Structure formats: C-alpha cells, structure tokens
PDB file of C-alpha atoms in Angstrom:
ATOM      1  CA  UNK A 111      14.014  14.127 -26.057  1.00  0.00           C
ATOM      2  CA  UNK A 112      14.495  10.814 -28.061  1.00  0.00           C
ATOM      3  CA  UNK A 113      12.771  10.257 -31.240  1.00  0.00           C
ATOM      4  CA  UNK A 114       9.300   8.542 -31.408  1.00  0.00           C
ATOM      5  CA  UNK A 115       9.750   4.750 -33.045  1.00  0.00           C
ATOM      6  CA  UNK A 116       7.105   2.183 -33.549  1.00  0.00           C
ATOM      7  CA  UNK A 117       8.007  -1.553 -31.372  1.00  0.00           C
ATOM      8  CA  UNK A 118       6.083  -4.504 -31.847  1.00  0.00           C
ATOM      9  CA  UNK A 119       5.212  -6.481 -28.458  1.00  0.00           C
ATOM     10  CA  UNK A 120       3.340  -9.062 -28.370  1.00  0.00           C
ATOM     11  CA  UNK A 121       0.111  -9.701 -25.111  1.00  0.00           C
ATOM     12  CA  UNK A 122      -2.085 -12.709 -24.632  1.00  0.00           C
ATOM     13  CA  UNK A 123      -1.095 -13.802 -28.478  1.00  0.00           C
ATOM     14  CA  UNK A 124      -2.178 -10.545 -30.290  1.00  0.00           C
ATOM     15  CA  UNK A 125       0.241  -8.386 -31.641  1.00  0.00           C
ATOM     16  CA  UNK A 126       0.344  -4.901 -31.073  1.00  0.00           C
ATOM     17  CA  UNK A 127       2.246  -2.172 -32.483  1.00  0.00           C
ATOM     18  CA  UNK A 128       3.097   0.962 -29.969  1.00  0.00           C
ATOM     19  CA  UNK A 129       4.586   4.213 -30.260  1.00  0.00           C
ATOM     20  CA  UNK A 130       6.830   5.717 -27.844  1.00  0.00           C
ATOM     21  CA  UNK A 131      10.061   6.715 -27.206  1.00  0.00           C
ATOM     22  CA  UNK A 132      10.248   4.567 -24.643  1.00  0.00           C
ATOM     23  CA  UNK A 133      13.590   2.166 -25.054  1.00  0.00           C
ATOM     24  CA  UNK A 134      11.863  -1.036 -26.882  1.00  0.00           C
ATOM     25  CA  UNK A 135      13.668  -2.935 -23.817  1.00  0.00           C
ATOM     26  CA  UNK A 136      11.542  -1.531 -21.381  1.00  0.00           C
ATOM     27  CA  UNK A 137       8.538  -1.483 -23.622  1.00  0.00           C
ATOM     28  CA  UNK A 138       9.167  -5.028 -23.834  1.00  0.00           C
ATOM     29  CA  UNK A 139       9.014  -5.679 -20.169  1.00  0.00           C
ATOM     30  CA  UNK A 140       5.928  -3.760 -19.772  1.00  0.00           C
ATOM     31  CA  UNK A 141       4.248  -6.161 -21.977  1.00  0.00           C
ATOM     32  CA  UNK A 142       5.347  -9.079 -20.223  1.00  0.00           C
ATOM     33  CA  UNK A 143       4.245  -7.448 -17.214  1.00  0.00           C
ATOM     34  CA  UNK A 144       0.872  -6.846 -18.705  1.00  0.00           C
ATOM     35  CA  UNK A 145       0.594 -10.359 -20.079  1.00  0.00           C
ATOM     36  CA  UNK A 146       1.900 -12.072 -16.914  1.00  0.00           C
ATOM     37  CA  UNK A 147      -0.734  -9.974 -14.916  1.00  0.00           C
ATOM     38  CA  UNK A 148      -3.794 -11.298 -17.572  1.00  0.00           C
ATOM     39  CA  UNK A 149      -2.517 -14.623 -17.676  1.00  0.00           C
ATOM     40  CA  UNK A 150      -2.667 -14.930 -13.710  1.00  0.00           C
ATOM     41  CA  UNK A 151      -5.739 -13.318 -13.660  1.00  0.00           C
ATOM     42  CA  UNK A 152      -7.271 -15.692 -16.248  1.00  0.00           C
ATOM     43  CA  UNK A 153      -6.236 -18.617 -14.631  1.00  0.00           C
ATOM     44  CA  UNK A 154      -7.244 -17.280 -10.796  1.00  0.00           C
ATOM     45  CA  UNK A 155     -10.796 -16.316 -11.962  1.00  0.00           C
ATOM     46  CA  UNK A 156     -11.441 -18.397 -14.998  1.00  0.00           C
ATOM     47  CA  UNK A 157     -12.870 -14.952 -17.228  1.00  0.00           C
ATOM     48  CA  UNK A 158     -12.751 -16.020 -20.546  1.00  0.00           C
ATOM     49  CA  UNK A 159     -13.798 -12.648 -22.012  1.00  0.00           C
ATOM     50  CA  UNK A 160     -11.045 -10.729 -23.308  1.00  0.00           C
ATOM     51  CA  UNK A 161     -12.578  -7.421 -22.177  1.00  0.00           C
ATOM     52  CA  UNK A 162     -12.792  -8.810 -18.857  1.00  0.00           C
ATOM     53  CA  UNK A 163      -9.662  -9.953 -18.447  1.00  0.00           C
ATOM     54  CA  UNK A 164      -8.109  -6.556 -19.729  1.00  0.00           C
ATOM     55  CA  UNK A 165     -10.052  -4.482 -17.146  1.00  0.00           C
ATOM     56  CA  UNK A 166      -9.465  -6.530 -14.117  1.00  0.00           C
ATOM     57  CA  UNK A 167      -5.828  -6.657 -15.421  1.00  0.00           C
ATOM     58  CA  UNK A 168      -5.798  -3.122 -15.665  1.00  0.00           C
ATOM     59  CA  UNK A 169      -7.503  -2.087 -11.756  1.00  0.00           C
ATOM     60  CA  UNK A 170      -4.505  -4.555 -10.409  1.00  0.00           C
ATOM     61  CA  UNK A 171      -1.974  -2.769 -12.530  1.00  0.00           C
ATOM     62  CA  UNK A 172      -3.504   0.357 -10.966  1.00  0.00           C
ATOM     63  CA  UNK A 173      -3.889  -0.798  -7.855  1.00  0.00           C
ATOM     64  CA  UNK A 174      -0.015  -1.155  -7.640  1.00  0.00           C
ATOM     65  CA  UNK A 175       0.903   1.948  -9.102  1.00  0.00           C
ATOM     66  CA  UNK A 176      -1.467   4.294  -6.402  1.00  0.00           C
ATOM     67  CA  UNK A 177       0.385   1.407  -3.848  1.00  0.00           C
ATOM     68  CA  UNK A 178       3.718   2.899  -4.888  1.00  0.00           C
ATOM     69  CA  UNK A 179       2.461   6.299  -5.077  1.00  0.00           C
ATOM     70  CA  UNK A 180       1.547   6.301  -1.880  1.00  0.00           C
ATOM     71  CA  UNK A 181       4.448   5.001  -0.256  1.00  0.00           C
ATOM     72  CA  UNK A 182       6.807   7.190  -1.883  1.00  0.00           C
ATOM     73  CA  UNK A 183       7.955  10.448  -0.047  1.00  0.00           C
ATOM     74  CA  UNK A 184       6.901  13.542  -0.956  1.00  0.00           C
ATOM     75  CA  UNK A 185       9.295  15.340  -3.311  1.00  0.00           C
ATOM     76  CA  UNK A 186      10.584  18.590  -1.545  1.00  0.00           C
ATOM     77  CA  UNK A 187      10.498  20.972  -4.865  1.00  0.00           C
ATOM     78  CA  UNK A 188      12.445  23.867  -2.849  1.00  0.00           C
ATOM     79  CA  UNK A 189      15.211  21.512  -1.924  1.00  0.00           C
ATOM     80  CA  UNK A 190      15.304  19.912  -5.227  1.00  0.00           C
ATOM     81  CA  UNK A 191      15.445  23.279  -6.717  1.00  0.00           C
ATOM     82  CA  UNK A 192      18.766  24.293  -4.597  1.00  0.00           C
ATOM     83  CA  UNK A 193      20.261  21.348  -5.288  1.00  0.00           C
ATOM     84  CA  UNK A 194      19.903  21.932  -8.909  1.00  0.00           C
ATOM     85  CA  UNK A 195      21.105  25.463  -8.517  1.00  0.00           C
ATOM     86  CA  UNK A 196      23.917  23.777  -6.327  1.00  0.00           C
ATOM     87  CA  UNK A 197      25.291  21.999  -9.269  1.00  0.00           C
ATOM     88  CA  UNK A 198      25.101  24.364 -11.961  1.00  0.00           C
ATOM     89  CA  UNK A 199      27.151  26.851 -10.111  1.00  0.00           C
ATOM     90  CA  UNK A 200      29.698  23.633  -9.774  1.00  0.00           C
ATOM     91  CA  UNK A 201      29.858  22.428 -13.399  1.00  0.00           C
ATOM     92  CA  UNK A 202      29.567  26.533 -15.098  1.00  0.00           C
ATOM     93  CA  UNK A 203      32.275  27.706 -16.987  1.00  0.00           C
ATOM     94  CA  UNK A 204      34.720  30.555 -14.689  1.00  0.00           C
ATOM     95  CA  UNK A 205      33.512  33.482 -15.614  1.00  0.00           C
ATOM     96  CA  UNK A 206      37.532  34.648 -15.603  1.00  0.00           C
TER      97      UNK A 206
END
C-alpha cells in the first residue's frame, strides 16, 4: 500500500489540505470535479450559502455514484476467484 502524503487542492477559493494516498493527480481532479459541480450548482440555483451549496453538491455527487453503482454488473466472486487461482498456477515457480 502507498504511503499516506498530505496534497493541497484548492474548492470554491478555500484551500484545503487532504490526506490520502491517493496519487495527488487524481486528488486533483476530484477537486475540480467537486468545484465544477458547486460552481454549476451555484449558478443554476442562485444558493449563496456555502453550506447549501456543499450539500446539494454533495446529493448530485451521490446521485451519480448510486447511478453507476447500479448500472454496473454484479461481480461474480467464484469466477473471479478461479481466475485468480488460474493465474497463480501460470506465473508460480516449477516446483522441479
């Protein structure tokens, strides 16, 4: 697992410092995506408040991510689990 590091992004002018080990590039594009979504929704409802903004922002972002969830197959555990198995056996060492 990578190490943990501290990135700067910046949302809606406010600067805010997160910890992940997320790569900073895609950290980076979640904050635009977050301060894309906010500035649309400012400008579509005309909220003002902060705290407004941020909530509404965040049922849209949700709304999209149970969206996705639901359209994505189901993940077949038992057949992923072979095809792990699969290629293990492949890539192992011979035994002789």
């Amino acid at each position: 697992m990578s190490e943990k590091r501290i990135v700067a992004v910046r949302i809606r002018g406010q600067d805010f410092r997160i910890r992940s080990d997320e790569p900073p590039e895609q950290l980076a594009r979640i904050a635009r995506t977050v301060d894309e979504t906010m500035e649309r929704i400012e400008s579509k409802t005309g909220a003002v408040d902060s705290y407004d903004v941020a909530m509404l922002t965040a049922l849209n972002l949700a709304r999209e991510v149970v969206g996705f969830e639901a359209n994505r197959p189901p993940i077949d555990l038992a057949k992923l689990r072979k095809l792990t198995d699969l290629a293990e056996s492949a890539i192992a060492p011979d035994p002789s």
